[in-house]
PDB file of C-alpha atoms in Angstrom:
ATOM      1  CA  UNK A   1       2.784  11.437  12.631  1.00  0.00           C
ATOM      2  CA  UNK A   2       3.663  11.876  16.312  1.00  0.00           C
ATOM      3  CA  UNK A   3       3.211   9.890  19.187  1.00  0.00           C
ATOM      4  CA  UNK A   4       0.509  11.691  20.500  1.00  0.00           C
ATOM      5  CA  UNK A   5      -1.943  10.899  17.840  1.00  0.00           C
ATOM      6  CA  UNK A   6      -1.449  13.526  15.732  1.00  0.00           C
ATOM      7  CA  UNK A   7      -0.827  13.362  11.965  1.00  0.00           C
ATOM      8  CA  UNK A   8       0.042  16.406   9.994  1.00  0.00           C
ATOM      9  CA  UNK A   9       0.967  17.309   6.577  1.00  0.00           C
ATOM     10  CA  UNK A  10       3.059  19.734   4.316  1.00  0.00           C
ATOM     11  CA  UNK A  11       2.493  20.151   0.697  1.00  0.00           C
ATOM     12  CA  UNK A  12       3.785  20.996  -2.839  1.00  0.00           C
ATOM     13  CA  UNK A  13       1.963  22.547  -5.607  1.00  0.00           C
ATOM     14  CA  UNK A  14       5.406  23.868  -7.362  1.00  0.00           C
ATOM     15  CA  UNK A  15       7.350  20.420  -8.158  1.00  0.00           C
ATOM     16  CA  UNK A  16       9.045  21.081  -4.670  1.00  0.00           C
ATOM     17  CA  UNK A  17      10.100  24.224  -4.201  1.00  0.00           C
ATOM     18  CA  UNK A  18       8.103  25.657  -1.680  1.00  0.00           C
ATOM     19  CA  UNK A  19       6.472  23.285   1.124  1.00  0.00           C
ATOM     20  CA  UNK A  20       3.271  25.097   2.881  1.00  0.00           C
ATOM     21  CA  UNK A  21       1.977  22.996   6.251  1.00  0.00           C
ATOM     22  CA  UNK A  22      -1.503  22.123   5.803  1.00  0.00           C
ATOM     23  CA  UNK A  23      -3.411  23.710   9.088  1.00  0.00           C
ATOM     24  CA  UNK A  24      -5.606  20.519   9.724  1.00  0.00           C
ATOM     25  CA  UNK A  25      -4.707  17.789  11.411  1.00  0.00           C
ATOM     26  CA  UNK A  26      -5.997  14.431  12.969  1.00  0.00           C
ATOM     27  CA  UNK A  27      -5.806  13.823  16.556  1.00  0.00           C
ATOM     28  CA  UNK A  28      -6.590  10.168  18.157  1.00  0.00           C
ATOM     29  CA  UNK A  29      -5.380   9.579  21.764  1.00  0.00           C
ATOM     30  CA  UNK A  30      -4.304   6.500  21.178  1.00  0.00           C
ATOM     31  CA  UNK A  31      -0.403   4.830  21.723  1.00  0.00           C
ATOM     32  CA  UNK A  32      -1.091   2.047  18.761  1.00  0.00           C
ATOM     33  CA  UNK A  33      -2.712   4.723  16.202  1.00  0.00           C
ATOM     34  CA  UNK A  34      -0.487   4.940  13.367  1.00  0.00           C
ATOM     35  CA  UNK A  35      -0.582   6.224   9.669  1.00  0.00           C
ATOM     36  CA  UNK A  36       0.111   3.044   7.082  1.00  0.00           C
ATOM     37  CA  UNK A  37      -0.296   4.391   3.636  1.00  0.00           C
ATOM     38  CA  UNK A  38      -0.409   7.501   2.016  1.00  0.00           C
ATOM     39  CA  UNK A  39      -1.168   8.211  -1.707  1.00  0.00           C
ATOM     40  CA  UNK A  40      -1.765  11.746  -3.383  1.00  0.00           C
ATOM     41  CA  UNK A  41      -3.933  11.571  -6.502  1.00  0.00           C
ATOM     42  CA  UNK A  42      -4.141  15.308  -7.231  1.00  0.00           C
ATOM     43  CA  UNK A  43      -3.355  19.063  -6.368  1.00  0.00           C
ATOM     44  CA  UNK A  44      -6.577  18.366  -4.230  1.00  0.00           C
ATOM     45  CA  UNK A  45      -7.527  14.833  -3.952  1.00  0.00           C
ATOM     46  CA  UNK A  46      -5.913  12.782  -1.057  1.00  0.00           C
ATOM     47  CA  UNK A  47      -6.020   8.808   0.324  1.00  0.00           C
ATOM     48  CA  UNK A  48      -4.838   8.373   3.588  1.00  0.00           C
ATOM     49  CA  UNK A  49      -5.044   4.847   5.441  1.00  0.00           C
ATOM     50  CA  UNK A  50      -4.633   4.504   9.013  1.00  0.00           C
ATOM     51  CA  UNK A  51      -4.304   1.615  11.136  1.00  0.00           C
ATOM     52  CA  UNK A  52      -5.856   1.327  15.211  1.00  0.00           C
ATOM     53  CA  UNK A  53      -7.640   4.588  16.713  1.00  0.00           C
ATOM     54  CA  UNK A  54      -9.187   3.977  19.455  1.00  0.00           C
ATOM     55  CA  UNK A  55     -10.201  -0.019  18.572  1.00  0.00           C
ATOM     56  CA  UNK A  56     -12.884   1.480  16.510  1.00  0.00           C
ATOM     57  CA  UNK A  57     -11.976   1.863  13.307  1.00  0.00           C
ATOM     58  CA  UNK A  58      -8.904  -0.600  13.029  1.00  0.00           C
ATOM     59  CA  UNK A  59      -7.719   0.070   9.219  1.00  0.00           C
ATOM     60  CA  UNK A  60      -9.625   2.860   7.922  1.00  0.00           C
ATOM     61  CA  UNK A  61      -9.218   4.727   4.390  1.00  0.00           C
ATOM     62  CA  UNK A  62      -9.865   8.364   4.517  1.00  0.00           C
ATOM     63  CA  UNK A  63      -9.783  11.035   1.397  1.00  0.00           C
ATOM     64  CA  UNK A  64      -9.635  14.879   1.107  1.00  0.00           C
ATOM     65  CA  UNK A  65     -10.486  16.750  -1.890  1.00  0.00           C
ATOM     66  CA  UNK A  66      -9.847  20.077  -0.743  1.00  0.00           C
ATOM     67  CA  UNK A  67      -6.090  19.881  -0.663  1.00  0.00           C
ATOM     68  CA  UNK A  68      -6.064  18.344   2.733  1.00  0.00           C
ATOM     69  CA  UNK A  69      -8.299  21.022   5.202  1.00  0.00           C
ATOM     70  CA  UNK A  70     -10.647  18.215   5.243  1.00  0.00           C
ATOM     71  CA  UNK A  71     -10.679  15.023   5.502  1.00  0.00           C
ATOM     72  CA  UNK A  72     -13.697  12.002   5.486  1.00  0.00           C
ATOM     73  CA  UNK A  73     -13.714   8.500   6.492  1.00  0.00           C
ATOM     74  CA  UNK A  74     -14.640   6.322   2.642  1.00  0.00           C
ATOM     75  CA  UNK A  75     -14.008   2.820   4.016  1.00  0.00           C
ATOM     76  CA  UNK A  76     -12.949   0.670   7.156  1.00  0.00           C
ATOM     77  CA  UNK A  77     -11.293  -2.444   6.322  1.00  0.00           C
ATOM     78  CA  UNK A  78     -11.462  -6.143   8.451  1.00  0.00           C
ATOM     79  CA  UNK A  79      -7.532  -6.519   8.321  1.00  0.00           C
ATOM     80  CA  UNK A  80      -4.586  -3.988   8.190  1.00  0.00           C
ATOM     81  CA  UNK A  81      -4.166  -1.318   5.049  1.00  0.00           C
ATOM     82  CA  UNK A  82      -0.561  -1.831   3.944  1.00  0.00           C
ATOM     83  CA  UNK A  83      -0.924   0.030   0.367  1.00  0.00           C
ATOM     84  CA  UNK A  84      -2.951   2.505  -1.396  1.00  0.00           C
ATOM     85  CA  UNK A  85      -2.228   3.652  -4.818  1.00  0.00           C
ATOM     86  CA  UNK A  86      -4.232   5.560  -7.364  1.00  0.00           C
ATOM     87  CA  UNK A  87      -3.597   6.335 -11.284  1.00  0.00           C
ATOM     88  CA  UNK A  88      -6.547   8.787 -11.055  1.00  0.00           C
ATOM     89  CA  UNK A  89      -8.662  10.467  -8.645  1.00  0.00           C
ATOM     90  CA  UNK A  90     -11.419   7.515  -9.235  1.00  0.00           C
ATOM     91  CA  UNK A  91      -9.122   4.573  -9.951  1.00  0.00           C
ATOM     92  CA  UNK A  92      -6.906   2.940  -7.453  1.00  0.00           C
ATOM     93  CA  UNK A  93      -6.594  -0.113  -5.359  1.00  0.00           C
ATOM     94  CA  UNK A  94      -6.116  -1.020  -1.606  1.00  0.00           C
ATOM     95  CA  UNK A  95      -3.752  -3.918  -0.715  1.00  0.00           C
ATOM     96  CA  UNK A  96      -4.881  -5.204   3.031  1.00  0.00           C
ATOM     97  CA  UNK A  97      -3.201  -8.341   4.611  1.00  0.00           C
ATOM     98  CA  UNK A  98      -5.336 -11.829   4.763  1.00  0.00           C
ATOM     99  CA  UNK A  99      -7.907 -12.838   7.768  1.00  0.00           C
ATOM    100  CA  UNK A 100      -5.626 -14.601   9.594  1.00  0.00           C
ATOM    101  CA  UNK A 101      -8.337 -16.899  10.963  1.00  0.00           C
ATOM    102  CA  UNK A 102      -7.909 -19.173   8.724  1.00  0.00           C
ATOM    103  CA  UNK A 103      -5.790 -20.361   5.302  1.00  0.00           C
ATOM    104  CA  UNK A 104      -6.765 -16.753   3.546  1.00  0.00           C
ATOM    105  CA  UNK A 105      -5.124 -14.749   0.961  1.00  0.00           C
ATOM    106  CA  UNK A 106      -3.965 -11.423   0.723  1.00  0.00           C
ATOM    107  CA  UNK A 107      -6.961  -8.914   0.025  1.00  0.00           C
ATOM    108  CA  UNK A 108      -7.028  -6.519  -2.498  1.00  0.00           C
ATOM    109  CA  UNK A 109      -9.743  -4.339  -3.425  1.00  0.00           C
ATOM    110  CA  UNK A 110     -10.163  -1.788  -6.533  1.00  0.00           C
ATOM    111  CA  UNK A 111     -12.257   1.444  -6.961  1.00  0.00           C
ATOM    112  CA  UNK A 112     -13.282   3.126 -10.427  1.00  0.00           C
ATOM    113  CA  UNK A 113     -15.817   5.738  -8.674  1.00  0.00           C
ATOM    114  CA  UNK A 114     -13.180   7.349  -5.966  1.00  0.00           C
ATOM    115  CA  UNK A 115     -14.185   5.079  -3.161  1.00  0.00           C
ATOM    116  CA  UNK A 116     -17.649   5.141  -3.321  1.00  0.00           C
ATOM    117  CA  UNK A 117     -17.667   0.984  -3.954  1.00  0.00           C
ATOM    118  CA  UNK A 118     -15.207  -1.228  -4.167  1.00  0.00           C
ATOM    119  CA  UNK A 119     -14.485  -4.509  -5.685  1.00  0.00           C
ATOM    120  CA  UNK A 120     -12.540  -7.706  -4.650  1.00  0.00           C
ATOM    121  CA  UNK A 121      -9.744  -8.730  -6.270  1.00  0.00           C
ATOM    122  CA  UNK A 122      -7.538 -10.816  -4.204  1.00  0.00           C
ATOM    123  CA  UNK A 123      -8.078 -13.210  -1.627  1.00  0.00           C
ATOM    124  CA  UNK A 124      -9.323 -16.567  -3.092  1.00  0.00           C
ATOM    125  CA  UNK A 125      -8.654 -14.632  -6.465  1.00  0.00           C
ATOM    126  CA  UNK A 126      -5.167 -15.026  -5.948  1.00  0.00           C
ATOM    127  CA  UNK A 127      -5.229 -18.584  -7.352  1.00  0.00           C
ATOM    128  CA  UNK A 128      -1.062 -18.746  -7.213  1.00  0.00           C
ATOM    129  CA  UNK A 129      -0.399 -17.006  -4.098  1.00  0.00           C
ATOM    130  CA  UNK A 130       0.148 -18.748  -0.741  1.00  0.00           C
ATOM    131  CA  UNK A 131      -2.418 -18.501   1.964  1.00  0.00           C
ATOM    132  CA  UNK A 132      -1.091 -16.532   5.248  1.00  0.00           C
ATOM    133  CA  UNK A 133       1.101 -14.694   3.950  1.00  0.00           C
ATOM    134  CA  UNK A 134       1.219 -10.447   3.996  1.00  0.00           C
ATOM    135  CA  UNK A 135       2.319  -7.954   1.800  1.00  0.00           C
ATOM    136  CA  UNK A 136       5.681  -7.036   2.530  1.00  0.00           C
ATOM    137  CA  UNK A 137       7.186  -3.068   2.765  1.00  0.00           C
ATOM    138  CA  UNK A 138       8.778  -3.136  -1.058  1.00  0.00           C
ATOM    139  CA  UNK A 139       6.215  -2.230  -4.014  1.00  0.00           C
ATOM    140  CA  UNK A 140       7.118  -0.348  -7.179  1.00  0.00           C
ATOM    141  CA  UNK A 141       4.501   1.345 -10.012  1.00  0.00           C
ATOM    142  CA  UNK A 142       4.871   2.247 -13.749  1.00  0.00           C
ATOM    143  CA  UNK A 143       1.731   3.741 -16.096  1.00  0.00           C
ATOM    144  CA  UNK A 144      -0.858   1.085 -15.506  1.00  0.00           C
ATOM    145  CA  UNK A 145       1.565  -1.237 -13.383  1.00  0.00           C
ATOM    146  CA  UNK A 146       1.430  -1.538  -9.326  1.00  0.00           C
ATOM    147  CA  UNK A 147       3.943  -5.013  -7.922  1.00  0.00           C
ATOM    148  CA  UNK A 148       4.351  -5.754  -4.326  1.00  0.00           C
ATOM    149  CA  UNK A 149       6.265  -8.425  -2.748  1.00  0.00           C
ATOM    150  CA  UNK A 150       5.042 -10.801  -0.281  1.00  0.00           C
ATOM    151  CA  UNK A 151       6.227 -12.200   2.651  1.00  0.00           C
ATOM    152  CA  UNK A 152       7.247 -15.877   0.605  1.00  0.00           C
ATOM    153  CA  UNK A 153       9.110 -13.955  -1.710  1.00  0.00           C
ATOM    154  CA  UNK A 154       6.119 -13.612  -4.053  1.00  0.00           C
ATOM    155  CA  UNK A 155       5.990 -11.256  -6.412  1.00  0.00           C
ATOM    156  CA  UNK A 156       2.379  -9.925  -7.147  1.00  0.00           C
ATOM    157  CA  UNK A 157       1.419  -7.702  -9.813  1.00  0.00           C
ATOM    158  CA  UNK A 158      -0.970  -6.552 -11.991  1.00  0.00           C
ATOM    159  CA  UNK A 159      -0.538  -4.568 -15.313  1.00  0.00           C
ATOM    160  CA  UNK A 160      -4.089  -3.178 -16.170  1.00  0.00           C
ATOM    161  CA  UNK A 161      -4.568  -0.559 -13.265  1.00  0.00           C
ATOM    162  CA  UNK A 162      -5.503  -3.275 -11.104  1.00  0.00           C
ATOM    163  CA  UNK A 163      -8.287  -5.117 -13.089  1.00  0.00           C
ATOM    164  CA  UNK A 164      -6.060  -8.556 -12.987  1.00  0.00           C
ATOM    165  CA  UNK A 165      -3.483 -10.041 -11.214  1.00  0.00           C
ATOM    166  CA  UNK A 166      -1.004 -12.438 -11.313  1.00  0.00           C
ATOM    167  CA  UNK A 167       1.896 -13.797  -8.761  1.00  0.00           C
ATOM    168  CA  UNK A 168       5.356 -15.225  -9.583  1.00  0.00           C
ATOM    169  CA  UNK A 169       7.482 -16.949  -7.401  1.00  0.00           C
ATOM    170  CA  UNK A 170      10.712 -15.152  -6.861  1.00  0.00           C
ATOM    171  CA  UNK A 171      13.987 -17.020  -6.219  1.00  0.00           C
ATOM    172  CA  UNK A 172      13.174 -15.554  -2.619  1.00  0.00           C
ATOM    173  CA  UNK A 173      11.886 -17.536   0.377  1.00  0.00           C
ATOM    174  CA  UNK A 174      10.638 -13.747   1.802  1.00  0.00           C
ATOM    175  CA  UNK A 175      10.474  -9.960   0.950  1.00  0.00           C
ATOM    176  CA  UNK A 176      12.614  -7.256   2.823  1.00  0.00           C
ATOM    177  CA  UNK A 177      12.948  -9.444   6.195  1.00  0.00           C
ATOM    178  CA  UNK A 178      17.016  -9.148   7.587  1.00  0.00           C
ATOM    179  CA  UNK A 179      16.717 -12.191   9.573  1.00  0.00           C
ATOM    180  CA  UNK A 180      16.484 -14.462   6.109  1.00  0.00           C
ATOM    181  CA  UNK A 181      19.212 -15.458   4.289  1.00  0.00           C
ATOM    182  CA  UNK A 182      16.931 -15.696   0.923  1.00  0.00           C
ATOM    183  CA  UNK A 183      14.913 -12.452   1.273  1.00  0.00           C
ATOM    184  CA  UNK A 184      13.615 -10.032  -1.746  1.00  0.00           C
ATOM    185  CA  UNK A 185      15.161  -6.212  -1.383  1.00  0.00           C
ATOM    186  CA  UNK A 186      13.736  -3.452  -3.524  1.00  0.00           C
ATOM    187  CA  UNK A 187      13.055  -3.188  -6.936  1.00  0.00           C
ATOM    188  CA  UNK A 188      12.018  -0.819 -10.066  1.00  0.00           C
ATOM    189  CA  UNK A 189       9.633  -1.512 -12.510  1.00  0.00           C
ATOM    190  CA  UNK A 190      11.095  -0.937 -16.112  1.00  0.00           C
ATOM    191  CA  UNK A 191       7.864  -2.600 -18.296  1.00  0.00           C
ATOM    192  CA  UNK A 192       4.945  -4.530 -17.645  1.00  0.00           C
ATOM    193  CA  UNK A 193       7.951  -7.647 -18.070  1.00  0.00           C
ATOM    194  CA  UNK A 194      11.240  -6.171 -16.946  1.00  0.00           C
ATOM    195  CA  UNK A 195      12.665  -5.071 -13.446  1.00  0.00           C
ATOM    196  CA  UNK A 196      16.016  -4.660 -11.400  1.00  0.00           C
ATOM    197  CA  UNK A 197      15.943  -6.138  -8.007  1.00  0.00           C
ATOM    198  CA  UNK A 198      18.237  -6.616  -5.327  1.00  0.00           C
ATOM    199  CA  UNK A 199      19.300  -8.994  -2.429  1.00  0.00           C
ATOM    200  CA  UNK A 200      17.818  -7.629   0.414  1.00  0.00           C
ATOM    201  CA  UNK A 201      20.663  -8.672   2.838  1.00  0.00           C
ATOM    202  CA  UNK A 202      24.126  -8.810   0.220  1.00  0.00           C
ATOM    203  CA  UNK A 203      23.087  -6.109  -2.354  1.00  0.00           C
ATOM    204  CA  UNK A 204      23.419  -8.088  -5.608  1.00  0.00           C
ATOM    205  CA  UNK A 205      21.326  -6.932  -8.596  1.00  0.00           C
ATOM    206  CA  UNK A 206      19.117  -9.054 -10.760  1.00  0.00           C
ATOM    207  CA  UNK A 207      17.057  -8.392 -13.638  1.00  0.00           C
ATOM    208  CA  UNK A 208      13.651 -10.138 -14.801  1.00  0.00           C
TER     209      UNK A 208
END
Protein backbone atom coordinates (compact mmCIF):
# COMPACT_ATOMS: atom_id res chain seq x y z
CA UNK A 1 0.00 0.00 0.00
CA UNK A 2 1.27 3.55 -0.58
CA UNK A 3 0.16 6.73 0.44
CA UNK A 4 -1.26 7.66 -2.63
CA UNK A 5 -4.00 5.16 -2.67
CA UNK A 6 -2.49 2.61 -4.34
CA UNK A 7 -2.32 -1.05 -3.27
CA UNK A 8 -0.27 -3.54 -5.15
CA UNK A 9 0.69 -7.06 -4.92
CA UNK A 10 3.50 -9.70 -5.63
CA UNK A 11 2.91 -13.34 -5.65
CA UNK A 12 4.17 -16.96 -5.17
CA UNK A 13 3.08 -19.99 -6.91
CA UNK A 14 6.59 -21.92 -6.11
CA UNK A 15 6.61 -22.04 -2.08
CA UNK A 16 8.68 -18.71 -2.42
CA UNK A 17 11.13 -18.82 -4.71
CA UNK A 18 10.25 -16.63 -7.32
CA UNK A 19 7.92 -13.46 -6.53
CA UNK A 20 6.10 -12.10 -9.91
CA UNK A 21 4.24 -8.42 -9.28
CA UNK A 22 0.73 -8.73 -10.12
CA UNK A 23 0.06 -5.82 -12.95
CA UNK A 24 -3.32 -4.63 -11.35
CA UNK A 25 -3.68 -2.46 -8.85
CA UNK A 26 -6.28 -0.32 -6.83
CA UNK A 27 -6.11 3.32 -6.82
CA UNK A 28 -8.40 5.56 -4.31
CA UNK A 29 -7.33 9.23 -3.83
CA UNK A 30 -7.88 9.23 -0.56
CA UNK A 31 -5.20 10.12 2.65
CA UNK A 32 -7.35 7.72 5.22
CA UNK A 33 -7.71 4.69 2.57
CA UNK A 34 -5.88 1.89 3.92
CA UNK A 35 -5.65 -1.98 3.38
CA UNK A 36 -6.74 -3.93 6.89
CA UNK A 37 -6.73 -7.57 6.11
CA UNK A 38 -5.49 -9.74 3.65
CA UNK A 39 -6.12 -13.54 3.30
CA UNK A 40 -5.11 -15.84 0.25
CA UNK A 41 -7.34 -18.90 -0.11
CA UNK A 42 -5.82 -20.31 -3.31
CA UNK A 43 -3.29 -20.15 -6.32
CA UNK A 44 -6.28 -17.96 -7.62
CA UNK A 45 -8.76 -17.04 -5.07
CA UNK A 46 -8.08 -13.80 -3.02
CA UNK A 47 -9.94 -11.71 0.13
CA UNK A 48 -8.85 -8.41 0.52
CA UNK A 49 -10.55 -5.94 3.15
CA UNK A 50 -10.07 -2.36 3.04
CA UNK A 51 -10.97 0.27 5.34
CA UNK A 52 -12.15 4.31 4.16
CA UNK A 53 -12.06 5.16 0.24
CA UNK A 54 -13.50 7.95 -0.43
CA UNK A 55 -16.34 7.81 2.68
CA UNK A 56 -18.15 5.48 0.45
CA UNK A 57 -17.43 2.27 1.09
CA UNK A 58 -15.91 2.49 4.73
CA UNK A 59 -14.85 -1.37 5.36
CA UNK A 60 -15.31 -3.18 2.26
CA UNK A 61 -14.35 -6.99 1.44
CA UNK A 62 -13.20 -7.55 -2.03
CA UNK A 63 -12.11 -11.11 -3.77
CA UNK A 64 -10.19 -12.10 -6.97
CA UNK A 65 -10.29 -15.40 -8.48
CA UNK A 66 -8.08 -14.88 -11.24
CA UNK A 67 -4.86 -14.73 -9.29
CA UNK A 68 -5.30 -11.10 -8.52
CA UNK A 69 -5.80 -9.20 -12.31
CA UNK A 70 -9.19 -8.67 -11.02
CA UNK A 71 -10.70 -7.82 -8.33
CA UNK A 72 -14.77 -7.31 -7.16
CA UNK A 73 -16.36 -5.68 -4.32
CA UNK A 74 -18.50 -9.07 -2.24
CA UNK A 75 -19.49 -7.06 0.86
CA UNK A 76 -19.33 -3.57 2.69
CA UNK A 77 -19.40 -3.79 6.31
CA UNK A 78 -21.13 -1.02 9.06
CA UNK A 79 -17.86 -1.03 11.28
CA UNK A 80 -14.09 -1.59 10.53
CA UNK A 81 -12.71 -5.17 8.95
CA UNK A 82 -9.87 -6.12 11.30
CA UNK A 83 -9.60 -9.98 10.12
CA UNK A 84 -10.35 -12.20 7.32
CA UNK A 85 -9.44 -15.76 7.25
CA UNK A 86 -10.51 -18.64 5.07
CA UNK A 87 -9.89 -22.63 5.36
CA UNK A 88 -11.31 -22.89 1.80
CA UNK A 89 -12.19 -20.86 -1.06
CA UNK A 90 -16.04 -20.92 0.27
CA UNK A 91 -15.47 -21.06 4.02
CA UNK A 92 -14.10 -18.27 6.07
CA UNK A 93 -15.10 -15.65 8.50
CA UNK A 94 -14.81 -11.79 8.88
CA UNK A 95 -14.03 -10.35 12.36
CA UNK A 96 -15.33 -6.44 12.30
CA UNK A 97 -15.21 -4.29 15.54
CA UNK A 98 -18.72 -3.52 17.51
CA UNK A 99 -21.21 -0.41 16.64
CA UNK A 100 -19.90 1.74 18.95
CA UNK A 101 -23.25 3.48 19.40
CA UNK A 102 -24.13 1.70 21.95
CA UNK A 103 -23.09 -1.42 24.56
CA UNK A 104 -22.39 -3.82 21.27
CA UNK A 105 -20.21 -6.71 20.76
CA UNK A 106 -17.64 -7.55 18.49
CA UNK A 107 -19.14 -8.73 15.01
CA UNK A 108 -18.27 -11.66 13.34
CA UNK A 109 -19.70 -13.00 10.32
CA UNK A 110 -19.11 -16.53 8.44
CA UNK A 111 -19.46 -17.57 4.72
CA UNK A 112 -19.84 -21.30 3.36
CA UNK A 113 -20.70 -20.09 -0.40
CA UNK A 114 -17.41 -17.70 -0.98
CA UNK A 115 -19.14 -14.53 0.03
CA UNK A 116 -22.17 -14.74 -1.65
CA UNK A 117 -24.20 -14.60 2.03
CA UNK A 118 -23.09 -14.37 5.15
CA UNK A 119 -24.12 -15.24 8.58
CA UNK A 120 -23.84 -13.61 12.09
CA UNK A 121 -22.00 -14.99 14.58
CA UNK A 122 -20.88 -12.54 17.08
CA UNK A 123 -22.28 -9.58 18.46
CA UNK A 124 -25.07 -10.41 21.01
CA UNK A 125 -23.83 -14.07 20.22
CA UNK A 126 -20.92 -13.45 22.14
CA UNK A 127 -22.76 -14.17 25.42
CA UNK A 128 -19.16 -13.96 27.52
CA UNK A 129 -17.52 -11.22 25.82
CA UNK A 130 -17.59 -7.59 27.02
CA UNK A 131 -19.52 -5.00 25.12
CA UNK A 132 -17.17 -2.13 23.51
CA UNK A 133 -14.48 -3.72 23.19
CA UNK A 134 -12.37 -4.46 19.57
CA UNK A 135 -10.40 -7.06 18.32
CA UNK A 136 -6.95 -6.48 19.01
CA UNK A 137 -3.74 -6.96 16.27
CA UNK A 138 -2.68 -10.69 17.73
CA UNK A 139 -4.74 -13.79 16.22
CA UNK A 140 -3.30 -17.24 15.56
CA UNK A 141 -5.03 -20.36 13.32
CA UNK A 142 -4.57 -24.20 13.35
CA UNK A 143 -6.81 -26.82 10.95
CA UNK A 144 -10.29 -25.78 11.91
CA UNK A 145 -9.09 -23.23 14.71
CA UNK A 146 -9.03 -19.19 14.23
CA UNK A 147 -8.35 -17.14 18.19
CA UNK A 148 -8.06 -13.47 18.42
CA UNK A 149 -7.51 -11.40 21.37
CA UNK A 150 -9.51 -8.55 22.42
CA UNK A 151 -8.90 -5.40 23.70
CA UNK A 152 -9.90 -6.72 27.70
CA UNK A 153 -7.54 -9.32 27.33
CA UNK A 154 -10.19 -11.73 25.99
CA UNK A 155 -9.38 -14.48 24.30
CA UNK A 156 -11.98 -15.49 21.55
CA UNK A 157 -11.98 -18.53 19.62
CA UNK A 158 -13.71 -20.91 17.85
CA UNK A 159 -12.66 -24.54 16.90
CA UNK A 160 -15.19 -25.68 14.15
CA UNK A 161 -14.15 -23.31 11.18
CA UNK A 162 -16.08 -20.70 12.71
CA UNK A 163 -19.55 -22.34 13.30
CA UNK A 164 -19.20 -21.58 17.32
CA UNK A 165 -17.50 -19.53 19.53
CA UNK A 166 -16.46 -19.16 22.80
CA UNK A 167 -14.35 -16.37 24.93
CA UNK A 168 -12.05 -16.87 27.95
CA UNK A 169 -10.82 -14.38 30.08
CA UNK A 170 -7.10 -14.15 29.99
CA UNK A 171 -5.05 -13.13 33.05
CA UNK A 172 -4.79 -9.88 30.80
CA UNK A 173 -6.62 -6.58 31.39
CA UNK A 174 -5.82 -5.90 27.29
CA UNK A 175 -4.25 -7.43 24.09
CA UNK A 176 -0.94 -6.07 22.46
CA UNK A 177 -1.42 -2.35 23.94
CA UNK A 178 2.40 -0.99 25.40
CA UNK A 179 0.86 1.52 27.54
CA UNK A 180 -0.68 -1.46 29.97
CA UNK A 181 1.10 -3.04 32.44
CA UNK A 182 -1.28 -6.33 32.12
CA UNK A 183 -1.50 -6.61 28.30
CA UNK A 184 -1.73 -10.03 26.10
CA UNK A 185 1.45 -10.37 23.48
CA UNK A 186 1.33 -13.00 20.78
CA UNK A 187 0.59 -16.41 20.80
CA UNK A 188 0.55 -19.93 18.79
CA UNK A 189 -2.06 -22.23 18.66
CA UNK A 190 -0.79 -25.86 19.46
CA UNK A 191 -4.58 -27.74 19.72
CA UNK A 192 -8.01 -26.77 19.88
CA UNK A 193 -6.87 -26.58 24.08
CA UNK A 194 -3.19 -25.71 24.19
CA UNK A 195 -1.15 -22.46 23.33
CA UNK A 196 2.15 -20.49 24.23
CA UNK A 197 1.66 -16.88 24.90
CA UNK A 198 3.66 -14.13 25.96
CA UNK A 199 3.70 -10.83 28.03
CA UNK A 200 3.26 -8.31 25.67
CA UNK A 201 5.46 -5.70 27.52
CA UNK A 202 8.23 -8.21 29.74
CA UNK A 203 8.39 -11.25 27.34
CA UNK A 204 7.49 -14.08 29.75
CA UNK A 205 5.96 -17.25 28.26
CA UNK A 206 2.85 -19.01 29.40
CA UNK A 207 1.13 -21.99 28.33
CA UNK A 208 -2.78 -22.84 28.40
Amino acid sequence: WHTNGKVAFTKSMDGGYTWNAIPTVFQYNDHNFRVTDFFAASENVAYLATANQNSTGKNRLYKTIDGGNTWSLIKDFKTILTYVHFWDVNVGIVVCYPDMNGSEKIEIFKTIDGGVTWAPKGGALLTNSNPNQIPRYIKDDLGDSFWFGSSDGEMIKTNDKGTTWTVTQTPYTSSHFVYDSKTLGHFAIINSNTAYFTDYNTGKLYKT
